[in-house]
Amino acid sequence: MNFHTQTSKAVSNVLLRHFLTILLLFIGAQVAYSFQNTIVGVLIDVNSKTGEQQRMAMQIAAQRFNNDSQNHYIKLFFRDSGGIPLQAASSAEELIIKKKVEVILVMGTWQEATLVADQGNSAQIPIISFSSPPMIPPDSMQHRWPFLIQMAKDQAAQINCIADIIHEFNWRKVIAIYEDNPYSGDSGMLSLFSEALQKGDSQIENRLVLPSFTSLSDPKGFVLNELLELLPLQSRVFVVLQATFPMITHLFREAKKIGLLGKDSAWIMNEGITSMLDFANKSVLSSMEGALGIKAYYSTSSLSYKQLQDDFQPEHAKPGSDALQAYDSVTLITKALERMNGKSSNSMVFLEKLLSSDFNGLSGNIRFKDGHLFNTPVLRVINVVNKEYKELDFWTPKLKFGKSLKILKDRETKGGLTSTAPKGWKLPTYAEPLKVAIPINPAFENFLKEDPPKKYDGFCIRLFLETIKILSYKYGDIPYVFESFNESYDKLLLNVINKSHHAIVGDLTILANRSKDVSFTQPYTDSSLSVIFPIETEGSMWLFMQPFSWEMWLATICILIYTTFTVWFLEHEFNPDFGGPLENQISTTLWFAFSSLFFAHRERIRSNSARVAVAAWLFLVFVINSSYTANFSSMLTVKRWSRRDIEWLKQNNFSVGCENRSSFVKNYMIDVYKFHPNQIINVHGEHDIVDKFKSKKMHALFFESPYERVFLNKYPRDYTAITAAYKFGGLGFVFQKGSPMAKEFSEAILELAENGKLKSLEEQWLTPPQCSNSNRSPETEGLTLPNFWILYVMCAFICTICLVLSVSSQT
């Protein structure tokens, strides 16, 4: 009985255990059926500060989803890519084969993303990348990697924002700095940056390529040596496009030591660097004092952000833009799963749900077009001051800056911001003064002259000194040294092109082909091409006849005869002075006519009619006598010159002169006016010009208008000029291509023009008031009958009336 009882109990226990096992398996199956697991692979650089923040943000996002979801569970598998593409590809393969991941997040470089995307194509699982190339069209990438989703920030927008900052401050030359990635290089950023700068007439003067930080045994010494090589460059605008946090730390500390972070310098950091400022310590921020940067805009006042910040561990600091983007990537996956009712087994449907997402995340609006993030980037311009960064402005691709960055200029220090905008270029010092080349022996000493030992004067020197005064008031002392050269202007330009000299001060013409290699200032005087001719006197034995035209002479003789006849007819019967024998009457009348021309007649006029006729005649004589005297005097005192022009010179094959330094004038004469080179002779300065004109070796001289004004001002009675070409670029000073000094001197020249100082210098040196150049007038013409016909008609009419009345009274 006991045995039977014990056996029964044992069987009951076995059956109970089997029943419980089956029940548990059933419950487990039900739980497994009701909960859908999604495995997500994450490739991340776990050793970087950015990687730590991204990992923390994704874990928080996954945990929140798992806590709130009733039928789904998301599991993250992290793998360290180490920033190495092949390691990333190997880790991705392991996640796909062993962990059966359904989506992979690639937080590293574009090279890592492309290798992982190839594996995503093979396994047909979505790959979400946090990087993208700046210059490959999105449509080609979508065709090559259909499972690739680019959740990257817009690099092109970041580059354009930096370029707009540079243009806003009118900086012309910049130095680009980036840390070389052995697997990615600069990813096309330099080409994109150079293109963006050129839109505003700026350029990259130099590139500082730093090797990977991990490859340097002495990063501090290496960075210092590289920065020392930048000291001789004039540009002081440094743009850091790409660098790791350790490299940034050494870069700014060494730059500060050697004075490259002073008031003359401007440093601009890309978004990838400024995003690391959130977890930078105070000493690092102190070395960056005054630097500018751009950061992606995100709201820090939202409830979601504050909750994420509360969940962040203290050692991870506050979450930055990279952490927010990582958080949103997990949210992207969870929202897609929710729209699939928790089923992610169909990868094509999963991909479609991911790409059709549209929600406002912590980093901004999340939506896609053609496989890449599609939104309007909003960037913040920040300034590192007082061991923290402060916001200066906003930027968008269409609206550009929300408020002008130029408010920094001439502003009092407020809230730690610098009082004035950095100049962005190196000022001359006594150790490295402004080296100025001076062309001696110009066409005229009015522009430049050298008085031994090495003393220079003239219009150009005085103008240069006036501009230096203005700039010294603005920036302090600007040391300079002069060095004279006796060579052609084209050769002299090579001294600036090869950077042996900073500038040329002289009478250099601004030309298009020259502007390709050097920078000119604002022209200090206009310039055109003139032709100078000697004034020649046209002597003639009949010169006394030329004050009147032949019509005028004929009319005068006719009215003289008619008036003489009228007086004789009215007087010869009653006036003994006109009476007597016929011979006496004729001689007296003729004498009266001639002497009346000079108001020297002595014969008395007795009849009233004759008196009226004589009065009209004497009035006419007075007018034509005065006109003749004035016109004849003008002909005698003003030398006449024949009408000559360029065609006249070419037709007669006359020799023409050209200043030997002005090679472009000679080329202009040959190319535009088609002069034969044998017709053109070189002249060497003022005295040579006068000698060649006097010796008839030269019939005309082609001269730029500033020289023409000086020459005619010295020889106003001997030469005259006509305009041959209306406009050149004017005369200006020369600086190295892209030199910011050209802009500063241009502004100073404009200021001198506005305050009248430039005009005063011109009057003192170029056109002193000793002689006025009033000789350039056409030859004096003879007076014609249309000018006086009314007087002749009146005189004839009065004489006729007197005759008619006299005849009528006699009958």
PDB file of N, CA, C and O in Angstrom, residues 577-600:
ATOM      1  N   ASP A 577      33.123 172.454-100.399  1.00  0.00           N
ATOM      2  CA  ASP A 577      34.155 171.436-100.193  1.00  0.00           C
ATOM      3  C   ASP A 577      34.030 170.306-101.215  1.00  0.00           C
ATOM      4  O   ASP A 577      35.005 169.604-101.523  1.00  0.00           O
ATOM      5  N   PHE A 578      32.822 170.100-101.704  1.00  0.00           N
ATOM      6  CA  PHE A 578      32.595 169.043-102.689  1.00  0.00           C
ATOM      7  C   PHE A 578      32.328 169.612-104.093  1.00  0.00           C
ATOM      8  O   PHE A 578      31.930 168.868-104.984  1.00  0.00           O
ATOM      9  N   GLY A 579      32.509 170.901-104.239  1.00  0.00           N
ATOM     10  CA  GLY A 579      32.237 171.558-105.528  1.00  0.00           C
ATOM     11  C   GLY A 579      33.505 171.736-106.350  1.00  0.00           C
ATOM     12  O   GLY A 579      34.532 171.103-106.106  1.00  0.00           O
ATOM     13  N   GLY A 580      33.422 172.663-107.335  1.00  0.00           N
ATOM     14  CA  GLY A 580      34.577 172.955-108.177  1.00  0.00           C
ATOM     15  C   GLY A 580      34.621 172.039-109.387  1.00  0.00           C
ATOM     16  O   GLY A 580      33.626 171.382-109.753  1.00  0.00           O
ATOM     17  N   PRO A 581      35.781 171.991-110.015  1.00  0.00           N
ATOM     18  CA  PRO A 581      35.929 171.138-111.207  1.00  0.00           C
ATOM     19  C   PRO A 581      35.655 169.673-110.868  1.00  0.00           C
ATOM     20  O   PRO A 581      35.749 169.248-109.719  1.00  0.00           O
ATOM     21  N   LEU A 582      35.345 168.934-111.888  1.00  0.00           N
ATOM     22  CA  LEU A 582      35.004 167.513-111.695  1.00  0.00           C
ATOM     23  C   LEU A 582      36.144 166.745-111.044  1.00  0.00           C
ATOM     24  O   LEU A 582      35.927 165.876-110.202  1.00  0.00           O
ATOM     25  N   GLU A 583      37.374 167.079-111.453  1.00  0.00           N
ATOM     26  CA  GLU A 583      38.517 166.376-110.866  1.00  0.00           C
ATOM     27  C   GLU A 583      38.595 166.619-109.364  1.00  0.00           C
ATOM     28  O   GLU A 583      38.869 165.703-108.589  1.00  0.00           O
ATOM     29  N   ASN A 584      38.337 167.883-108.941  1.00  0.00           N
ATOM     30  CA  ASN A 584      38.341 168.203-107.504  1.00  0.00           C
ATOM     31  C   ASN A 584      37.215 167.473-106.775  1.00  0.00           C
ATOM     32  O   ASN A 584      37.388 167.008-105.640  1.00  0.00           O
ATOM     33  N   GLN A 585      36.076 167.390-107.392  1.00  0.00           N
ATOM     34  CA  GLN A 585      34.948 166.700-106.759  1.00  0.00           C
ATOM     35  C   GLN A 585      35.264 165.205-106.529  1.00  0.00           C
ATOM     36  O   GLN A 585      34.993 164.661-105.457  1.00  0.00           O
ATOM     37  N   ILE A 586      35.878 164.609-107.575  1.00  0.00           N
ATOM     38  CA  ILE A 586      36.199 163.176-107.449  1.00  0.00           C
ATOM     39  C   ILE A 586      37.248 162.947-106.368  1.00  0.00           C
ATOM     40  O   ILE A 586      37.119 162.058-105.507  1.00  0.00           O
ATOM     41  N   SER A 587      38.317 163.722-106.389  1.00  0.00           N
ATOM     42  CA  SER A 587      39.390 163.530-105.413  1.00  0.00           C
ATOM     43  C   SER A 587      38.910 163.814-103.997  1.00  0.00           C
ATOM     44  O   SER A 587      39.250 163.091-103.045  1.00  0.00           O
ATOM     45  N   THR A 588      38.094 164.897-103.829  1.00  0.00           N
ATOM     46  CA  THR A 588      37.577 165.230-102.497  1.00  0.00           C
ATOM     47  C   THR A 588      36.665 164.126-101.967  1.00  0.00           C
ATOM     48  O   THR A 588      36.728 163.722-100.795  1.00  0.00           O
ATOM     49  N   THR A 589      35.818 163.617-102.870  1.00  0.00           N
ATOM     50  CA  THR A 589      34.866 162.570-102.444  1.00  0.00           C
ATOM     51  C   THR A 589      35.597 161.284-102.043  1.00  0.00           C
ATOM     52  O   THR A 589      35.286 160.649-101.035  1.00  0.00           O
ATOM     53  N   LEU A 590      36.598 160.915-102.869  1.00  0.00           N
ATOM     54  CA  LEU A 590      37.356 159.717-102.545  1.00  0.00           C
ATOM     55  C   LEU A 590      38.121 159.873-101.238  1.00  0.00           C
ATOM     56  O   LEU A 590      38.224 158.927-100.432  1.00  0.00           O
ATOM     57  N   TRP A 591      38.710 161.078-101.062  1.00  0.00           N
ATOM     58  CA  TRP A 591      39.434 161.321 -99.812  1.00  0.00           C
ATOM     59  C   TRP A 591      38.495 161.263 -98.609  1.00  0.00           C
ATOM     60  O   TRP A 591      38.810 160.723 -97.565  1.00  0.00           O
ATOM     61  N   PHE A 592      37.317 161.812 -98.799  1.00  0.00           N
ATOM     62  CA  PHE A 592      36.335 161.773 -97.713  1.00  0.00           C
ATOM     63  C   PHE A 592      35.974 160.326 -97.368  1.00  0.00           C
ATOM     64  O   PHE A 592      35.885 159.960 -96.194  1.00  0.00           O
ATOM     65  N   ALA A 593      35.786 159.525 -98.393  1.00  0.00           N
ATOM     66  CA  ALA A 593      35.410 158.135 -98.157  1.00  0.00           C
ATOM     67  C   ALA A 593      36.508 157.398 -97.394  1.00  0.00           C
ATOM     68  O   ALA A 593      36.249 156.667 -96.429  1.00  0.00           O
ATOM     69  N   PHE A 594      37.749 157.579 -97.816  1.00  0.00           N
ATOM     70  CA  PHE A 594      38.853 156.866 -97.173  1.00  0.00           C
ATOM     71  C   PHE A 594      39.084 157.361 -95.756  1.00  0.00           C
ATOM     72  O   PHE A 594      39.270 156.584 -94.823  1.00  0.00           O
ATOM     73  N   SER A 595      39.112 158.701 -95.568  1.00  0.00           N
ATOM     74  CA  SER A 595      39.399 159.254 -94.242  1.00  0.00           C
ATOM     75  C   SER A 595      38.286 158.968 -93.251  1.00  0.00           C
ATOM     76  O   SER A 595      38.532 158.875 -92.040  1.00  0.00           O
ATOM     77  N   SER A 596      37.061 158.800 -93.769  1.00  0.00           N
ATOM     78  CA  SER A 596      35.953 158.495 -92.844  1.00  0.00           C
ATOM     79  C   SER A 596      36.100 157.111 -92.213  1.00  0.00           C
ATOM     80  O   SER A 596      35.518 156.849 -91.163  1.00  0.00           O
ATOM     81  N   LEU A 597      36.862 156.239 -92.883  1.00  0.00           N
ATOM     82  CA  LEU A 597      37.089 154.911 -92.299  1.00  0.00           C
ATOM     83  C   LEU A 597      37.828 155.008 -90.978  1.00  0.00           C
ATOM     84  O   LEU A 597      37.705 154.138 -90.113  1.00  0.00           O
ATOM     85  N   PHE A 598      38.604 156.110 -90.844  1.00  0.00           N
ATOM     86  CA  PHE A 598      39.391 156.300 -89.609  1.00  0.00           C
ATOM     87  C   PHE A 598      38.917 157.516 -88.834  1.00  0.00           C
ATOM     88  O   PHE A 598      39.621 158.014 -87.954  1.00  0.00           O
ATOM     89  N   PHE A 599      37.699 157.995 -89.198  1.00  0.00           N
ATOM     90  CA  PHE A 599      37.113 159.184 -88.541  1.00  0.00           C
ATOM     91  C   PHE A 599      38.053 160.391 -88.628  1.00  0.00           C
ATOM     92  O   PHE A 599      38.136 161.195 -87.702  1.00  0.00           O
ATOM     93  N   ALA A 600      38.756 160.505 -89.769  1.00  0.00           N
ATOM     94  CA  ALA A 600      39.739 161.596 -89.954  1.00  0.00           C
ATOM     95  C   ALA A 600      39.295 162.602 -91.023  1.00  0.00           C
ATOM     96  O   ALA A 600      40.085 163.444 -91.451  1.00  0.00           O
TER      97      ALA A 600
END
